[in-house]
PDB file of C-alpha atoms in Angstrom:
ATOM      1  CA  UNK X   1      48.956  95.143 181.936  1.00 53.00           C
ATOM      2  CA  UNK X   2      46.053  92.237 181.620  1.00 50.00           C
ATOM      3  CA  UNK X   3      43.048  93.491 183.441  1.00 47.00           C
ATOM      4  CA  UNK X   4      43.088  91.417 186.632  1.00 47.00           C
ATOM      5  CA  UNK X   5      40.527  88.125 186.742  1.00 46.00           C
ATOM      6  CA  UNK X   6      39.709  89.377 190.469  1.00 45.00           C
ATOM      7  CA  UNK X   7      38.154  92.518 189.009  1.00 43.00           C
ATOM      8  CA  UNK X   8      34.618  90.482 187.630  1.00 44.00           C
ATOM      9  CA  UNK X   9      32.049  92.733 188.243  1.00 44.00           C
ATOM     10  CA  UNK X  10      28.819  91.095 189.724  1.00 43.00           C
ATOM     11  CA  UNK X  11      25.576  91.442 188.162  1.00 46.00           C
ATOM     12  CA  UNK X  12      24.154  91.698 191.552  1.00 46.00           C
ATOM     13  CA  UNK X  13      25.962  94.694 192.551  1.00 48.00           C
ATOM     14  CA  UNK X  14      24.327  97.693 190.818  1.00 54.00           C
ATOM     15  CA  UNK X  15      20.821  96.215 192.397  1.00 55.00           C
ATOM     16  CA  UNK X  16      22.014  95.949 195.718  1.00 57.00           C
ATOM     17  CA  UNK X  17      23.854  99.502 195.724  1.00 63.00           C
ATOM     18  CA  UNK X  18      20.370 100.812 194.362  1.00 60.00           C
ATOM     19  CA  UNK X  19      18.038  98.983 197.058  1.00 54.00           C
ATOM     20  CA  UNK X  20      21.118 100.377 199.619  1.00 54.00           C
ATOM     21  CA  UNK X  21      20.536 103.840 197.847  1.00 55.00           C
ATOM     22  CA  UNK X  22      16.548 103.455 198.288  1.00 48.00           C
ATOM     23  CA  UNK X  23      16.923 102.626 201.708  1.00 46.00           C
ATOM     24  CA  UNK X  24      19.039 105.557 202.901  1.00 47.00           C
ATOM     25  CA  UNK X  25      16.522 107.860 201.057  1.00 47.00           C
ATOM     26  CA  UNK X  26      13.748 106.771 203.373  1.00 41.00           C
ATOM     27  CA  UNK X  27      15.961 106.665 206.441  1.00 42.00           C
ATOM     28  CA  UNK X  28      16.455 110.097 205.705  1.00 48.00           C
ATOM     29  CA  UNK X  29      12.605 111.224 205.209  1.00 46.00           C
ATOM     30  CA  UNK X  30      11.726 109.257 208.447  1.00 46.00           C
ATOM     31  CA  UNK X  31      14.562 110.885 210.964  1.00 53.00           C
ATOM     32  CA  UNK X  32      16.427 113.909 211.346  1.00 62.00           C
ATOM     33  CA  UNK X  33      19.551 114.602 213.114  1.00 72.00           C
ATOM     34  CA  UNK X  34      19.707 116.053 216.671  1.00 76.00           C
ATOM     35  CA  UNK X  35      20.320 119.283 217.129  1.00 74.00           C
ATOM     36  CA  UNK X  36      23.347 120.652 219.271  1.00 71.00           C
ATOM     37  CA  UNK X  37      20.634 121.868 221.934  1.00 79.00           C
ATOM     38  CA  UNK X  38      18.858 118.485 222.055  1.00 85.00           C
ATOM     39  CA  UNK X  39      15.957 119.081 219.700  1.00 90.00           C
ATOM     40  CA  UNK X  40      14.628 117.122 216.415  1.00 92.00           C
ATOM     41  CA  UNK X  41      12.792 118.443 213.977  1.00 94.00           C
ATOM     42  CA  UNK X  42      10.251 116.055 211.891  1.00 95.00           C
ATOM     43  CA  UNK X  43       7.977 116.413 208.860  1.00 95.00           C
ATOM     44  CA  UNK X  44       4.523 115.669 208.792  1.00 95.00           C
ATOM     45  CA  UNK X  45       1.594 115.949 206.524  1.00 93.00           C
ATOM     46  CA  UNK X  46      -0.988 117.934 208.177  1.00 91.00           C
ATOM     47  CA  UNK X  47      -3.436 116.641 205.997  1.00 90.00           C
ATOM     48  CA  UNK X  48      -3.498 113.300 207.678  1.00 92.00           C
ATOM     49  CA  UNK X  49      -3.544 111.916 211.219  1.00 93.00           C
ATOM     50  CA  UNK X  50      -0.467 112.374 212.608  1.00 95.00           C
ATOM     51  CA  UNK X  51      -1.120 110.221 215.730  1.00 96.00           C
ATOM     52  CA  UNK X  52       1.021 111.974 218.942  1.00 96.00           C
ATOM     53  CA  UNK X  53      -0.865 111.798 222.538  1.00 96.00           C
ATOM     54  CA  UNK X  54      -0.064 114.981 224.450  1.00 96.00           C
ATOM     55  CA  UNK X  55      -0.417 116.179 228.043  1.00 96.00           C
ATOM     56  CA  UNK X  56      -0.067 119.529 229.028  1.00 95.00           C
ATOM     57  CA  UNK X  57       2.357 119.681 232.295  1.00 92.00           C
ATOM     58  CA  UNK X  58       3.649 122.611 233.578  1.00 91.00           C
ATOM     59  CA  UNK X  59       3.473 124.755 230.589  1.00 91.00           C
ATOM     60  CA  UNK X  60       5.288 121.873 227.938  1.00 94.00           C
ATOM     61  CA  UNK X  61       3.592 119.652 225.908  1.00 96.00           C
ATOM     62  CA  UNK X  62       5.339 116.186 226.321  1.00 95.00           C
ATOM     63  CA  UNK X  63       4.178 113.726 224.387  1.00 96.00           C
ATOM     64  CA  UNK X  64       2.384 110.220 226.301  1.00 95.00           C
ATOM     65  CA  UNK X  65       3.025 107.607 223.261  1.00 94.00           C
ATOM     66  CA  UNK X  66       1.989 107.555 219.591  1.00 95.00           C
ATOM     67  CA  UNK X  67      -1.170 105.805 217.827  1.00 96.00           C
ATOM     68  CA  UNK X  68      -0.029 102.310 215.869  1.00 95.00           C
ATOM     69  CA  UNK X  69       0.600 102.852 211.941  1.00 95.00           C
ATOM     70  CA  UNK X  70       0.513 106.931 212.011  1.00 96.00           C
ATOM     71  CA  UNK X  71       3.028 109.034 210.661  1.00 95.00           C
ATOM     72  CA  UNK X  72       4.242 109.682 214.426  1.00 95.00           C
ATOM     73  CA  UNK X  73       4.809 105.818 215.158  1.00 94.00           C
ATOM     74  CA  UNK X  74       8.514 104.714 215.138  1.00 92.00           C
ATOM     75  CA  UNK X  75       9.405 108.217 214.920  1.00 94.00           C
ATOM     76  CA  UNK X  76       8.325 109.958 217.956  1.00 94.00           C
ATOM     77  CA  UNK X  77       9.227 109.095 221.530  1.00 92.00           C
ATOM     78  CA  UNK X  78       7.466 109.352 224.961  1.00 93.00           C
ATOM     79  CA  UNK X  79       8.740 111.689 227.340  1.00 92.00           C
ATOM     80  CA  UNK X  80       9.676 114.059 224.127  1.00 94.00           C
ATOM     81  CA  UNK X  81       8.445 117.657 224.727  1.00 95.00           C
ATOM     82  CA  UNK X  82       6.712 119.513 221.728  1.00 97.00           C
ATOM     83  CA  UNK X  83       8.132 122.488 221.447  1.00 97.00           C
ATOM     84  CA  UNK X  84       7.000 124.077 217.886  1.00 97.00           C
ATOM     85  CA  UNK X  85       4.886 123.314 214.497  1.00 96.00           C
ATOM     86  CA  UNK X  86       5.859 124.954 211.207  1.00 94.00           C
ATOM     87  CA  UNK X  87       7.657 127.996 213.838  1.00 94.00           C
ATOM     88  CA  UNK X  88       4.966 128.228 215.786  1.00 95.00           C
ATOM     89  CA  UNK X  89       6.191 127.792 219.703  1.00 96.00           C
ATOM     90  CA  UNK X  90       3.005 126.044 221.171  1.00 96.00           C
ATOM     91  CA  UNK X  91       2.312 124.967 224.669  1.00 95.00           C
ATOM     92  CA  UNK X  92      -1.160 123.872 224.998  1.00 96.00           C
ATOM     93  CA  UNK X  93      -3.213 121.236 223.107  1.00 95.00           C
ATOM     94  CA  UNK X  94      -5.303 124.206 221.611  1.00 95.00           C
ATOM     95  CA  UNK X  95      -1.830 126.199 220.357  1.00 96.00           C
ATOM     96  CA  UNK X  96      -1.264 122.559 218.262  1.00 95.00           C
ATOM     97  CA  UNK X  97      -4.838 122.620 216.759  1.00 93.00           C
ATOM     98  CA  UNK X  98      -5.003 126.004 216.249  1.00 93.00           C
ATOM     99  CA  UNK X  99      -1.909 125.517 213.924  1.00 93.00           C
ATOM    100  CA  UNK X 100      -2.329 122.374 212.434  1.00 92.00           C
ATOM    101  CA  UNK X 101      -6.054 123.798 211.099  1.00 90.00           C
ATOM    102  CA  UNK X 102      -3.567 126.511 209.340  1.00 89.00           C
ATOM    103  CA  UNK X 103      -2.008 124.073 207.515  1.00 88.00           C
ATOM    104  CA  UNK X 104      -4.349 121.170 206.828  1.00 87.00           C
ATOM    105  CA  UNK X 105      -5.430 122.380 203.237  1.00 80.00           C
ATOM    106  CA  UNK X 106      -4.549 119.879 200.004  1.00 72.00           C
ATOM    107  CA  UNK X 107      -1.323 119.686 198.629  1.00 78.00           C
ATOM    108  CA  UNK X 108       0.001 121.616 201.475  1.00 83.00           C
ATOM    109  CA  UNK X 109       3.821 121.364 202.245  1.00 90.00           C
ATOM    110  CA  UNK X 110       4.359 119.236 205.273  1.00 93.00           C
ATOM    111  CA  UNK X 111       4.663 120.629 208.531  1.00 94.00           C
ATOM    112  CA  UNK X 112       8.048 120.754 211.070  1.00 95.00           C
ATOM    113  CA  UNK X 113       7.078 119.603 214.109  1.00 96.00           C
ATOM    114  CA  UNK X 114      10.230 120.429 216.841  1.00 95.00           C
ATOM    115  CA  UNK X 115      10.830 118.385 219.655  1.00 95.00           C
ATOM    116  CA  UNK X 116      12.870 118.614 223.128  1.00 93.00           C
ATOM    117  CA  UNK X 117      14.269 115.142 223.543  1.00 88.00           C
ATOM    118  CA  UNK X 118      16.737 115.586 226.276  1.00 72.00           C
ATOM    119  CA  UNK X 119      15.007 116.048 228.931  1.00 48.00           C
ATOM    120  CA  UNK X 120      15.955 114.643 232.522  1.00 52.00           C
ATOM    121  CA  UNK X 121      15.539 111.174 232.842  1.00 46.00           C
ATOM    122  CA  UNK X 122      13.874 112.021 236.231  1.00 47.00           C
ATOM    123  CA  UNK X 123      11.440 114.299 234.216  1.00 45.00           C
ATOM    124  CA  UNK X 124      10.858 111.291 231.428  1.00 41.00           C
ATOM    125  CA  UNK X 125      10.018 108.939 234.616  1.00 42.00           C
ATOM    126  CA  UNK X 126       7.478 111.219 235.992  1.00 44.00           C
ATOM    127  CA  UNK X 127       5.454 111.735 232.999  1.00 44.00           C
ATOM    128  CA  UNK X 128       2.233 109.270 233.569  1.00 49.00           C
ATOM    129  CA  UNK X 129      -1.226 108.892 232.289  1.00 50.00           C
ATOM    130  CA  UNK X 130      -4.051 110.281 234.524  1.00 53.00           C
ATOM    131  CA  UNK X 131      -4.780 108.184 237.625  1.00 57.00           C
ATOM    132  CA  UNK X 132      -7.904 106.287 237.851  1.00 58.00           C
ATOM    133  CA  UNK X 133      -9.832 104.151 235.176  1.00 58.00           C
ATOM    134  CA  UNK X 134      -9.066 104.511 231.611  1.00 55.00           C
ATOM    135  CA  UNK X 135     -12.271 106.643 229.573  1.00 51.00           C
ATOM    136  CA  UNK X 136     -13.967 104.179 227.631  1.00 51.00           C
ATOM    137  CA  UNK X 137     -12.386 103.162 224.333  1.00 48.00           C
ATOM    138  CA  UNK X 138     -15.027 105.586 222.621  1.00 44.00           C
ATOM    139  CA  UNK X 139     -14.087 108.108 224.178  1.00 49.00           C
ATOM    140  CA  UNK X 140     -10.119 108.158 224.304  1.00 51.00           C
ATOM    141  CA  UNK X 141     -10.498 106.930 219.980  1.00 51.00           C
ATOM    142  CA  UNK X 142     -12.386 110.370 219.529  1.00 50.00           C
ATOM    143  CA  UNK X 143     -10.333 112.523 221.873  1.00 54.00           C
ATOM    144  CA  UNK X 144      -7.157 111.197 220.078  1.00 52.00           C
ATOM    145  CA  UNK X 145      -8.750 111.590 216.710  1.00 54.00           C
ATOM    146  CA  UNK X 146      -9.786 115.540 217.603  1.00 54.00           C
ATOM    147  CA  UNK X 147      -5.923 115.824 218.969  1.00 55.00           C
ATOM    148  CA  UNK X 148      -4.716 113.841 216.022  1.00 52.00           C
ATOM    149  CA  UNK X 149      -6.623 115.789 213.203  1.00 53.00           C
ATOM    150  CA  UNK X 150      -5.362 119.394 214.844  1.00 52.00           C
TER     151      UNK X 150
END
């Protein structure tokens, strides 16, 4: 039988499957999927700011927000607890540099940062900034840089 005049082929159609294609490849370098016990794991380059803002609360490390254009922003959530880097379980701010100066050599293989995301809501709600008046820009830019560049 007569090939069917409904069977044209666009021209546009191999450029839009490949932008579709390109698309999905950096969806998939920017999130992971959720793990059955709640976690996500994410890649980072240790060689460059990553850009998280931790506290330390009871023994977790839950993050406070991320720094605008670094690799953490869009990617990482407040109220998310760090839980390990590169299999490294770390609950302090000086367990994440300590690791993060491991792996911050050139042309290093990025690093798997591990996050709890399902924490309680009531937990989420209670994590706050310090009370009082914000440290002067200065001096929160260079305490996020030393965090950011462990």
């Amino acid at each position: 039988p007569p090939p069917s005049s409904s069977s044209s082929t666009s021209t546009h159609a191999p450029i839009h499957r490949k932008q579709q294609q390109q698309q999905h490849r950096l969806l998939q370098s920017r999130t992971s999927p959720i793990g059955q016990d709640g976690t996500i794991s994410l890649s980072f380059d240790a060689t460059k700011p990553i850009g998280i803002e931790l506290k330390e609360s009871d023994g977790r490390l839950l993050v406070l927000g991320t720094e605008p254009g670094k690799q953490a922003a869009g990617r990482v959530s407040n109220g998310w607890q760090l839980l390990s880097i590169a299999g490294v379980s770390v609950k302090t701010q000086r367990e994440v540099g300590a690791v993060m100066r491991k792996h911050r050599r050139q042309n290093a293989p990025p690093v798997q940062m591990v996050f709890d995301i399902c924490l309680p809501v009531s937990r989420r709600t209670s994590i706050a900034p310090p009370k009082g008046p914000p440290p002067p820009s200065a001096k929160w830019a260079s305490e996020l840089e030393t965090l950011v560049d462990m």
